[in-house]
mmCIF file of C-alpha atoms and ligand atoms in Angstrom:
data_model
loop_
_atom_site.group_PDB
_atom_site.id
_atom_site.type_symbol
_atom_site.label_atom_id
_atom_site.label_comp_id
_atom_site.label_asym_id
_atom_site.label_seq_id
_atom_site.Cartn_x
_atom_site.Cartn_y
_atom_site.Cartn_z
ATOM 1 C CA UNK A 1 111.044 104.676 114.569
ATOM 2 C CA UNK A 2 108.645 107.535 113.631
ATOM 3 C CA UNK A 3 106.128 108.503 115.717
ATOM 4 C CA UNK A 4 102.358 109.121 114.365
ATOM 5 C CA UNK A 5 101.933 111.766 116.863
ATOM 6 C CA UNK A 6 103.687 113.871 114.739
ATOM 7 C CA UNK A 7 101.324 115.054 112.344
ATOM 8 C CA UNK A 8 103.293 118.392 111.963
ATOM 9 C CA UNK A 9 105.586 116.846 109.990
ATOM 10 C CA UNK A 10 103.604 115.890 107.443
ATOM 11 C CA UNK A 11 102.219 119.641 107.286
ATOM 12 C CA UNK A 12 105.645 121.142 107.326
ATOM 13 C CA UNK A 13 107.000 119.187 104.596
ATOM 14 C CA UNK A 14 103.634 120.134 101.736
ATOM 15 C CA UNK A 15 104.050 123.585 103.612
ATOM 16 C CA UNK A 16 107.985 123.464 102.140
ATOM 17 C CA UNK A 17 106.824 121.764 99.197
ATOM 18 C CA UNK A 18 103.959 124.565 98.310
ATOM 19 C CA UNK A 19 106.640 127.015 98.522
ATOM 20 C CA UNK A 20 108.272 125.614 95.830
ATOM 21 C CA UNK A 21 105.341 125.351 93.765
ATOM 22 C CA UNK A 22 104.478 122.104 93.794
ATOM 23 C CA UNK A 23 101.114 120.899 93.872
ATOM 24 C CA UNK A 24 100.637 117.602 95.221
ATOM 25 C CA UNK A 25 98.270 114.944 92.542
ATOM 26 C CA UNK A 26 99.097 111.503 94.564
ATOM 27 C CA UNK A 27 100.589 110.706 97.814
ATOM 28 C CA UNK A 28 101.577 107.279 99.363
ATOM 29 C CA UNK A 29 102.870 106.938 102.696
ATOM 30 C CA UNK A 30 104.620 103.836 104.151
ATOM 31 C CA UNK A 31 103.985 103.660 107.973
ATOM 32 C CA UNK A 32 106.286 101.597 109.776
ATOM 33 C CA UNK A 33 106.932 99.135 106.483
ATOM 34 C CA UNK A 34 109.199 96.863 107.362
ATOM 35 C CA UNK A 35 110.645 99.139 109.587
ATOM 36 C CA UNK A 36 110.542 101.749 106.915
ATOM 37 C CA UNK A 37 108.389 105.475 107.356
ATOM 38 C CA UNK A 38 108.586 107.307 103.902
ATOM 39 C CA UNK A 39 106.423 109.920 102.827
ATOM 40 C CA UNK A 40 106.111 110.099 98.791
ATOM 41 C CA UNK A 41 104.384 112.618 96.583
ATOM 42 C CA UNK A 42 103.558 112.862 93.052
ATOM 43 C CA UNK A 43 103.595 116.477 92.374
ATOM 44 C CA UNK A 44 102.862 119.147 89.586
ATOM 45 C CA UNK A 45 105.049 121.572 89.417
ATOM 46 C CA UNK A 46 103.730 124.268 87.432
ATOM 47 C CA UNK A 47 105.826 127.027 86.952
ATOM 48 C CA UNK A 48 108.381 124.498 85.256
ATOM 49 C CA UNK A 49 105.784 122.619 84.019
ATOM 50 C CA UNK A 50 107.147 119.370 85.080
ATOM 51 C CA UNK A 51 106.075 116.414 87.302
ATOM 52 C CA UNK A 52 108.334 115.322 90.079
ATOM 53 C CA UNK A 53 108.696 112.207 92.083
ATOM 54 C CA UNK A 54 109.413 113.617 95.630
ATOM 55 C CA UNK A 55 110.311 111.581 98.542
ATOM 56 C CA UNK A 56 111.463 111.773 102.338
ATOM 57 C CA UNK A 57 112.568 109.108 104.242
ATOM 58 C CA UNK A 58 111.206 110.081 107.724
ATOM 59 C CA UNK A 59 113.514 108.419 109.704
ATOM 60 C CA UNK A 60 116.060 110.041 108.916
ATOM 61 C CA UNK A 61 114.880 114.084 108.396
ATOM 62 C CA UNK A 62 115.491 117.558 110.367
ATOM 63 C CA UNK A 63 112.807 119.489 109.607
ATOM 64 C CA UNK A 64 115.014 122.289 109.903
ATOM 65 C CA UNK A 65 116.966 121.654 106.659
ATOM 66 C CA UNK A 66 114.279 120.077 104.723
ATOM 67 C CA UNK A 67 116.679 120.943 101.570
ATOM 68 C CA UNK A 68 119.176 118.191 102.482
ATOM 69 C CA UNK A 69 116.617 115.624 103.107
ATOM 70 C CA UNK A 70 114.659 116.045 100.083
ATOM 71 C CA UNK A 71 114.844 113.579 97.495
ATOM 72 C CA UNK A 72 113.240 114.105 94.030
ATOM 73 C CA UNK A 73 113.417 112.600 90.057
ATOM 74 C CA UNK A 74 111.088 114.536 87.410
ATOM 75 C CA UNK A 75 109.044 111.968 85.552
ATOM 76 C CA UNK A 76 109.120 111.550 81.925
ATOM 77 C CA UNK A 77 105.810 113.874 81.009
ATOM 78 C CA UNK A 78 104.152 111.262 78.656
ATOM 79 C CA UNK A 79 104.393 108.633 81.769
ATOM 80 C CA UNK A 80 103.209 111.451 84.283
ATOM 81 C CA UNK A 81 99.855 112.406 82.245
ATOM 82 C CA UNK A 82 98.869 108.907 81.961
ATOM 83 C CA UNK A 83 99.174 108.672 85.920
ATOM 84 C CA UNK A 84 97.621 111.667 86.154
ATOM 85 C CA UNK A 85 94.476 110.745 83.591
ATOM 86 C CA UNK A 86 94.181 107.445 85.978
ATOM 87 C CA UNK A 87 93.594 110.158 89.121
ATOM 88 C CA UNK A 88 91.463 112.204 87.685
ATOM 89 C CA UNK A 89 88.984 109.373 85.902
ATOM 90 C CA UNK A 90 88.911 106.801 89.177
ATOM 91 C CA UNK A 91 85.590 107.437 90.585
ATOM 92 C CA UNK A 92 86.285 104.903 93.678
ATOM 93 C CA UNK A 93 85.090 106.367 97.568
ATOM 94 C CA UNK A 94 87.766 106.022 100.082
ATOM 95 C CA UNK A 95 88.746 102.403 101.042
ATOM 96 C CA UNK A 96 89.824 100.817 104.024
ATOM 97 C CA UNK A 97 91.398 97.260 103.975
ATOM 98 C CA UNK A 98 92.942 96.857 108.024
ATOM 99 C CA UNK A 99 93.782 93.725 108.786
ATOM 100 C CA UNK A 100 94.604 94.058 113.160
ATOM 101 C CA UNK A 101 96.701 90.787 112.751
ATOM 102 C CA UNK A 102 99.040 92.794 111.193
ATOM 103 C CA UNK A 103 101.636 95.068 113.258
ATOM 104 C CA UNK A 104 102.534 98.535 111.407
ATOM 105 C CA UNK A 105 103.383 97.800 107.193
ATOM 106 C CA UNK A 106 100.360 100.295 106.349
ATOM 107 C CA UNK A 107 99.760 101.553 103.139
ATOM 108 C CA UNK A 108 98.255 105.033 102.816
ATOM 109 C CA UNK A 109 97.740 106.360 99.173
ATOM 110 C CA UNK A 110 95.870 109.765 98.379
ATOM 111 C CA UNK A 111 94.546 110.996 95.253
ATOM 112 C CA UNK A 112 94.248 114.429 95.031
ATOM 113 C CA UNK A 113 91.378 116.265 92.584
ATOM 114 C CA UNK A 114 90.452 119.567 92.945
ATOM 115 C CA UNK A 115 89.783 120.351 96.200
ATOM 116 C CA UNK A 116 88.703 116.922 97.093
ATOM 117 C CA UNK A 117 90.789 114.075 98.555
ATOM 118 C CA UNK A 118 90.462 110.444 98.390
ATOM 119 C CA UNK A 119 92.101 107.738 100.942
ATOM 120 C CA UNK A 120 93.201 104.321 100.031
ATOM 121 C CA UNK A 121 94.755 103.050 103.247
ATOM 122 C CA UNK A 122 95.689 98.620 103.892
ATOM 123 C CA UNK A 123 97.880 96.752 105.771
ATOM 124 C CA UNK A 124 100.645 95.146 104.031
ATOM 125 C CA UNK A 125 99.106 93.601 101.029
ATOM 126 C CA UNK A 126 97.676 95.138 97.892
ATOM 127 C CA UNK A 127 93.766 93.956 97.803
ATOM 128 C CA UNK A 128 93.434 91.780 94.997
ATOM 129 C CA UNK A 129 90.072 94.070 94.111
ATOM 130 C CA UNK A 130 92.481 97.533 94.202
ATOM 131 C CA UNK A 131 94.200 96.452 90.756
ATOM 132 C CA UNK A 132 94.149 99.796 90.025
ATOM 133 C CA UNK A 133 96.559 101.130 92.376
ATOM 134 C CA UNK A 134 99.016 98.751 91.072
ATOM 135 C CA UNK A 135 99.928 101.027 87.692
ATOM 136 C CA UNK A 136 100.836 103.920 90.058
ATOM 137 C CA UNK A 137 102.693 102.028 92.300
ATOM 138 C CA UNK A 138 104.820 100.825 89.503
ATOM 139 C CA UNK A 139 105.218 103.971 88.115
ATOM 140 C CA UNK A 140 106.250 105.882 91.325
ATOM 141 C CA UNK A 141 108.742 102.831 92.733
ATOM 142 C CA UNK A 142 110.232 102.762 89.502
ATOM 143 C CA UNK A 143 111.419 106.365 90.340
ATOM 144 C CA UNK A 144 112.709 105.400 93.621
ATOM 145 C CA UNK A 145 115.908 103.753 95.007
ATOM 146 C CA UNK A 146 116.389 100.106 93.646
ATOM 147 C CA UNK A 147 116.285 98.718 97.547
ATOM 148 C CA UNK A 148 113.131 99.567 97.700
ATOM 149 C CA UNK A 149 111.700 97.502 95.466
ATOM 150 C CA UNK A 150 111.145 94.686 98.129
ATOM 151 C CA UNK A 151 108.636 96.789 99.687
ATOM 152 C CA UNK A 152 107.090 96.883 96.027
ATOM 153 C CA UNK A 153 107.211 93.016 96.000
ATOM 154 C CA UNK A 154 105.748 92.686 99.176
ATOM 155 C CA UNK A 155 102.993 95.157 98.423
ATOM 156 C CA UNK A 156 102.109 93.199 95.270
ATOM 157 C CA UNK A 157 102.198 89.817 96.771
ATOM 158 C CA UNK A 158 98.457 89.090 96.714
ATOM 159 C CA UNK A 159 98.957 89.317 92.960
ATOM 160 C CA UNK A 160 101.800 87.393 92.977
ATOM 161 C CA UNK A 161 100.491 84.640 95.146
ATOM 162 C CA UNK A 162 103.811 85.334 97.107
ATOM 163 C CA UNK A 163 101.732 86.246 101.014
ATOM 164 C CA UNK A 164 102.844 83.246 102.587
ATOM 165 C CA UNK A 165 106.755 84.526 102.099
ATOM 166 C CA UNK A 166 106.310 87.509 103.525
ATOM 167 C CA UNK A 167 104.050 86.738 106.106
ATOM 168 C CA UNK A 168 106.352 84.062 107.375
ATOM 169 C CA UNK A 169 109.025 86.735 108.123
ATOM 170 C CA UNK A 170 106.548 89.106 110.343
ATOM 171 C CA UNK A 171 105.337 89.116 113.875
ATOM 172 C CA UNK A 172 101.466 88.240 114.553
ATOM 173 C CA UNK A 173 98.859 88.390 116.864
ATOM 174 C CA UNK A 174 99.319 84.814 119.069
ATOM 175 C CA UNK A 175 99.107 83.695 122.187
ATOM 176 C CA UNK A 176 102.311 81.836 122.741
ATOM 177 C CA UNK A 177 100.245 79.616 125.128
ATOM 178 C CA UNK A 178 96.937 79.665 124.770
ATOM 179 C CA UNK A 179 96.772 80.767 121.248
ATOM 180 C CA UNK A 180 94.388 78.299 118.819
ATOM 181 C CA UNK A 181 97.405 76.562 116.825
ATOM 182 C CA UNK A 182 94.786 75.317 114.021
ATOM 183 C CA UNK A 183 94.898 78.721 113.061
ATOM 184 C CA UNK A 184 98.709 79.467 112.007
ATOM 185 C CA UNK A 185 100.174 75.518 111.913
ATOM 186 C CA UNK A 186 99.283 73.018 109.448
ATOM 187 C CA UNK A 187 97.603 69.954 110.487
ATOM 188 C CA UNK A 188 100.593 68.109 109.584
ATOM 189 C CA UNK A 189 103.156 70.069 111.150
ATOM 190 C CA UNK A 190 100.938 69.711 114.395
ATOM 191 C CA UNK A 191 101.119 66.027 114.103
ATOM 192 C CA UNK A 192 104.910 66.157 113.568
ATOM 193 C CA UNK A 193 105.926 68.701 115.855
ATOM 194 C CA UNK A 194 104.348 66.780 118.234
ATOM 195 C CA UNK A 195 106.161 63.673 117.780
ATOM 196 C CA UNK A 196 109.139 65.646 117.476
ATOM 197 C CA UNK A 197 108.513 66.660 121.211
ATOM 198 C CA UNK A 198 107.636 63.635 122.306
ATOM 199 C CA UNK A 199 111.023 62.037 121.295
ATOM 200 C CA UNK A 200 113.183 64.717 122.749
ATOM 201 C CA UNK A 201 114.396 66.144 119.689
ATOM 202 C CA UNK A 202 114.067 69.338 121.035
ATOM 203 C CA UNK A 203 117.583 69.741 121.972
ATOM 204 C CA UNK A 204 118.187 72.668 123.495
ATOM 205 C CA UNK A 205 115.820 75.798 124.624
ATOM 206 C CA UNK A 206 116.701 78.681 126.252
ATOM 207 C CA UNK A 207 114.806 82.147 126.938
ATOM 208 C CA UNK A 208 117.242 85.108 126.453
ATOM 209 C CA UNK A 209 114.829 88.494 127.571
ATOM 210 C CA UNK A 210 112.001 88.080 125.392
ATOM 211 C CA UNK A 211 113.888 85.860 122.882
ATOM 212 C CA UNK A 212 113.299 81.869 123.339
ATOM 213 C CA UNK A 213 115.721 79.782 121.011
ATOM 214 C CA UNK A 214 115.466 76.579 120.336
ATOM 215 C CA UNK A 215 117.656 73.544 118.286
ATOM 216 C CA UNK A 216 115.056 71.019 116.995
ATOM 217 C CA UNK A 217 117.612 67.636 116.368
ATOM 218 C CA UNK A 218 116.796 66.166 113.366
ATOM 219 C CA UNK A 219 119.061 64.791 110.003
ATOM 220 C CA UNK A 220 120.599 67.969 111.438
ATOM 221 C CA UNK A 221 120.390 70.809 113.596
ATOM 222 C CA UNK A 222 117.635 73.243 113.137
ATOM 223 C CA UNK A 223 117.019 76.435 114.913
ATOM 224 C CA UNK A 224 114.051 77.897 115.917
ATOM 225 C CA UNK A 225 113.877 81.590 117.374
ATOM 226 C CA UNK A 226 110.997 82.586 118.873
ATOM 227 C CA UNK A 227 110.490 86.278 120.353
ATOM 228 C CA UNK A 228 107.307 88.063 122.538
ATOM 229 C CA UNK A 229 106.427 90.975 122.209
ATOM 230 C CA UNK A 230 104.776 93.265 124.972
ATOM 231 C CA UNK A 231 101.751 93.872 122.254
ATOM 232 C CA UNK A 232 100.546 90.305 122.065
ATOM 233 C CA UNK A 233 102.471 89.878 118.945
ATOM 234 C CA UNK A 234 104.869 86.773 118.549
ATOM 235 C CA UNK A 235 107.430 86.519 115.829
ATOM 236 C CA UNK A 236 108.248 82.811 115.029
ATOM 237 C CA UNK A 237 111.095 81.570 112.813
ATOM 238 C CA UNK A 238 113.129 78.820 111.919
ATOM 239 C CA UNK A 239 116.131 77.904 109.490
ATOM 240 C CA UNK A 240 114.310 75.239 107.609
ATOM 241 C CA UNK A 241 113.311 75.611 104.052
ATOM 242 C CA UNK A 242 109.796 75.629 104.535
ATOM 243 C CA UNK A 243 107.793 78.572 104.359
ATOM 244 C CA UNK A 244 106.091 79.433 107.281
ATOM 245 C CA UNK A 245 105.252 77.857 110.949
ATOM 246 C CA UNK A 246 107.102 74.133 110.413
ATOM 247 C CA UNK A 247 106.870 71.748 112.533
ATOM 248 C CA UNK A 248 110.161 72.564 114.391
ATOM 249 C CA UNK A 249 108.645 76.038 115.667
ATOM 250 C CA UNK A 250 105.481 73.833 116.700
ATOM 251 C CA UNK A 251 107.954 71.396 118.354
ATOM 252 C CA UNK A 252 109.834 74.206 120.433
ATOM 253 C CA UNK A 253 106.516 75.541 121.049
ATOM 254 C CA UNK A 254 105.116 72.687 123.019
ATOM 255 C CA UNK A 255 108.651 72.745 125.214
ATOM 256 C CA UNK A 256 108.166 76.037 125.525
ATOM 257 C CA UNK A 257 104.521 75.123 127.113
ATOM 258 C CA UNK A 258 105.690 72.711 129.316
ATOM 259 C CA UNK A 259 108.448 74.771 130.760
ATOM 260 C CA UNK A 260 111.252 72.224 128.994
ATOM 261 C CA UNK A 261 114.126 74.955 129.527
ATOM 262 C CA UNK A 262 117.658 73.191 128.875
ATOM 263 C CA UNK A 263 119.923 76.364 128.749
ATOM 264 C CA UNK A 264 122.711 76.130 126.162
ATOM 265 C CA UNK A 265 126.191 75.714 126.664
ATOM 266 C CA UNK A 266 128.168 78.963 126.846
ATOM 267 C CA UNK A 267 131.656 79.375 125.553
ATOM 268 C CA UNK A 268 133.698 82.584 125.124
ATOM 269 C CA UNK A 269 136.328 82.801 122.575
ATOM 270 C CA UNK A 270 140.217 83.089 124.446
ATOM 271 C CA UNK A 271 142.286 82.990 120.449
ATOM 272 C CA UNK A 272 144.035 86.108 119.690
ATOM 273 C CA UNK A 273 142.538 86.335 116.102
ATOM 274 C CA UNK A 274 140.135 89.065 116.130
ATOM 275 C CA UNK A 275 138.153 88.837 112.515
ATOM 276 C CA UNK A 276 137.494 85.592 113.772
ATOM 277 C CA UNK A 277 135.557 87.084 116.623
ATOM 278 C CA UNK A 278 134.120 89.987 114.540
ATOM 279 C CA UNK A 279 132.729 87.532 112.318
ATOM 280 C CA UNK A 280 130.985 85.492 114.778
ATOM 281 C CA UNK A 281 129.259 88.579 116.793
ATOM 282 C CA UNK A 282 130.375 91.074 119.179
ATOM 283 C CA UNK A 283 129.758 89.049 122.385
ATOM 284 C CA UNK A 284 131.754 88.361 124.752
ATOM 285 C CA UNK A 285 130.369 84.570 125.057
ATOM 286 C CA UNK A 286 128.005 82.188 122.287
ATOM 287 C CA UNK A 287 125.263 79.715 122.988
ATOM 288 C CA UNK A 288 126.992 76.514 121.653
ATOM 289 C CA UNK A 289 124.847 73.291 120.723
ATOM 290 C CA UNK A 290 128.009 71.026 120.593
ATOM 291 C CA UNK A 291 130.311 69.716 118.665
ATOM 292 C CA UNK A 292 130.583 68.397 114.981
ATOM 293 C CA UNK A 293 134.210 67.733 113.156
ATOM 294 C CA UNK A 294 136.096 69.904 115.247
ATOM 295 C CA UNK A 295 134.436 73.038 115.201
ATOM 296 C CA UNK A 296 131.860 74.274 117.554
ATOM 297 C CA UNK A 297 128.450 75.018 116.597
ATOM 298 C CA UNK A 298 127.447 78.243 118.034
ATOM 299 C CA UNK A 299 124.638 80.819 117.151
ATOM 300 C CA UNK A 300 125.327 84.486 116.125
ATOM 301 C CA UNK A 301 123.655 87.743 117.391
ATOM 302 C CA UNK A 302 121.569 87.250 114.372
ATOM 303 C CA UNK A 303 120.467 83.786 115.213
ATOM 304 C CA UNK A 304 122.294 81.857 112.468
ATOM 305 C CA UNK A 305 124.238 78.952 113.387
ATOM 306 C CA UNK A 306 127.862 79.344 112.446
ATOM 307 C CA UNK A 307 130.498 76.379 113.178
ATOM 308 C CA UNK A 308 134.043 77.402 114.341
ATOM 309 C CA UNK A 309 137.061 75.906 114.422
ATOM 310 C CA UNK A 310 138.300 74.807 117.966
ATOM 311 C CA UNK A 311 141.401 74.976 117.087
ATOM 312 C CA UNK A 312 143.741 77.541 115.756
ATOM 313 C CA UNK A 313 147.484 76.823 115.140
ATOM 314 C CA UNK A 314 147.181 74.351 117.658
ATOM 315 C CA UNK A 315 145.807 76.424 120.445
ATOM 316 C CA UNK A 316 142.039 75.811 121.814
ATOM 317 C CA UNK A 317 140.477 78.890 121.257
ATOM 318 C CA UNK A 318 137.487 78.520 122.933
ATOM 319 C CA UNK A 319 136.973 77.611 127.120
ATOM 320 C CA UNK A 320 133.567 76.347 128.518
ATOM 321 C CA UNK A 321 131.586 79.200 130.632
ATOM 322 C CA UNK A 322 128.410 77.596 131.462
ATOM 323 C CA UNK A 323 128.002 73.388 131.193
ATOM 324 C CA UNK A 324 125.496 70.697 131.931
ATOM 325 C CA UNK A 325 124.985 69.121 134.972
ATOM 326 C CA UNK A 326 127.125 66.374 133.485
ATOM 327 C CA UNK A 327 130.128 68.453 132.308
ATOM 328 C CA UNK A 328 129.813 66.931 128.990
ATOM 329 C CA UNK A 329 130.803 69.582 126.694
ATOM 330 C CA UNK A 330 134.253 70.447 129.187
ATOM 331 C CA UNK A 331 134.789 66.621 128.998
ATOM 332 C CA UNK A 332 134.282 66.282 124.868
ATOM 333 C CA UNK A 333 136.690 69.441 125.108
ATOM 334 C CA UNK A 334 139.406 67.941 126.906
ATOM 335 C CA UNK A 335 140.826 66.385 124.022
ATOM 336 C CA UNK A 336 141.696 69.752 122.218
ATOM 337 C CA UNK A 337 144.720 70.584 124.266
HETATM 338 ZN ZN1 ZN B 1 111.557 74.370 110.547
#
């Protein structure tokens, strides 16, 4: 990721750009958006009296060659003036909407007048009371690459009544075990998660580094995935349809208070077919959850639960590594010879 510490880059690239002759109108910098650090500019350019969309993505620059890095679309003039006539008549003082329960997806937009600058910096979300940035956000994402118009949906969620969605899909501030669960859980997921955990249907639960995952039985399987980070932020997910913390995260949760580890069966793949393996993950073994129809079910690197056949052309593909106390997945095994 970019580092913020590096404010020189930000100077050498409107250095570069001034040499050009461009003169910057708008700015908008995405720090750390969804993992994403690009610097965009609205610029006059005056001695081809055009106005340019210019962007760098900043995780992927050399300074060095700024040429090869640079990407830029000239705007259709009658679409750039009225951009420009919003600049220049918004009369609005720097604003600052920071939200600290948010990790990195800042916002920072500059208009430029004159000699004077003004700031409009948030966290994630578009205030609902800044519905004037939202014509210039339009207009410069519409010059941009189509893959980053998530980042546009995101930024307009507030508007779209869409938060929950994206929030849902984010780390936040929480105290794995102390944290206030009122706060992030709904009453009624409390109350079911609960019972959930009181009838053992947590399943399985297993802490891989700083990863806990979890398989909540119900109708069927669900996973939960849980991760810590050093920063006091937790990111908490789970394959159910509901949007946000369900009560299968607040389920795992409470095992995850009361130290209810049951470690996963391990199983590493012994077939010969290769794409098989490449399209399960690069491990060497899987966390298996048992079995259903003759297939394994096993969860992928990317924490999706994928079932596998057992076996292929009549060969068991897959051998036990790590069991239960009671052998029971080598034993249900034993009749796939
Ligand atoms: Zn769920």
């Amino acid at each position: 990721m970019f580092k913020k510490s590096e404010k020189s880059l930000f100077e050498v690239i409107n250095k570069y750009l001034s040499k050009k002759g461009h003169e910057i109108v708008m700015s908008i910098f995405l720090s750390d958006y969804n993992g994403h650090d690009i610097y965009i500019r609205f610029d006059y350019v005056k001695k081809l009296s055009v106005y340019k969309i210019v962007w760098f993505d900043l995780n992927f620059i050399d300074l060095k060659h700024l040429d090869e890095y640079i990407n830029q679309q000239i705007v259709t003039k009658y679409i750039a003036l009225q951009l420009v006539d919003k600049i220049i008549t918004n009369n609005r003082e720097s604003s600052y909407a920071l939200n600290d329960d948010i990790k990195g997806d800042r916002v920072e937009v500059l208009f430029y007048k004159e000699n004077n600058v003004t700031e409009f910096v948030f966290d994630r979300f578009l205030p609902i009371d800044w519905a004037f940035l939202i014509d210039p956000f339009a207009l410069v994402f519409s010059y941009l690459p189509r893959s980053m118009e998530i980042i546009l949906n995101e930024v307009f969620a507030i508007f779209d009544g869409t938060e929950a969605r994206f929030n849902a899909l984010k780390p936040i501030k929480f105290d794995l075990i102390n944290g206030n669960d009122d706060e992030i859980f709904r009453a009624k997921d409390i109350l079911e998660g609960t019972k959930y955990y009181e009838n053992d249907r947590v399943e399985f639960l297993e802490k891989i580094d700083n990863h806990y995952l979890a398989i909540i039985e119900e109708a069927k399987p669900y996973l939960v995935n849980i991760r810590e980070d050093d920063d006091g932020y937790v990111f908490m997910w789970c394959n159910c349809k509901q949007v946000g913390y369900c009560k299968h995260i607040y389920a795992a949760l409470l095992a995850i208070r009361d130290k209810k580890i049951k470690n996963f069966y391990k199983v590493g793949y012994i077939g010969k077919d290769e794409s098989l393996l490449e399209k399960v993950m690069s491990g060497k073994f899987f966390l298996c959850f048992g079995i259903e129809e003759d297939r394994l079910l096993l969860i992928t690197s990317e924490s999706m639960i994928f079932k596998a056949d057992i076996m292929v052309d009549g060969k068991r593909v897959f051998e036990v590594i790590e069991d239960d106390d009671d052998c029971s997945l080598s034993k249900a095994l034993e009749r796939y010879k």
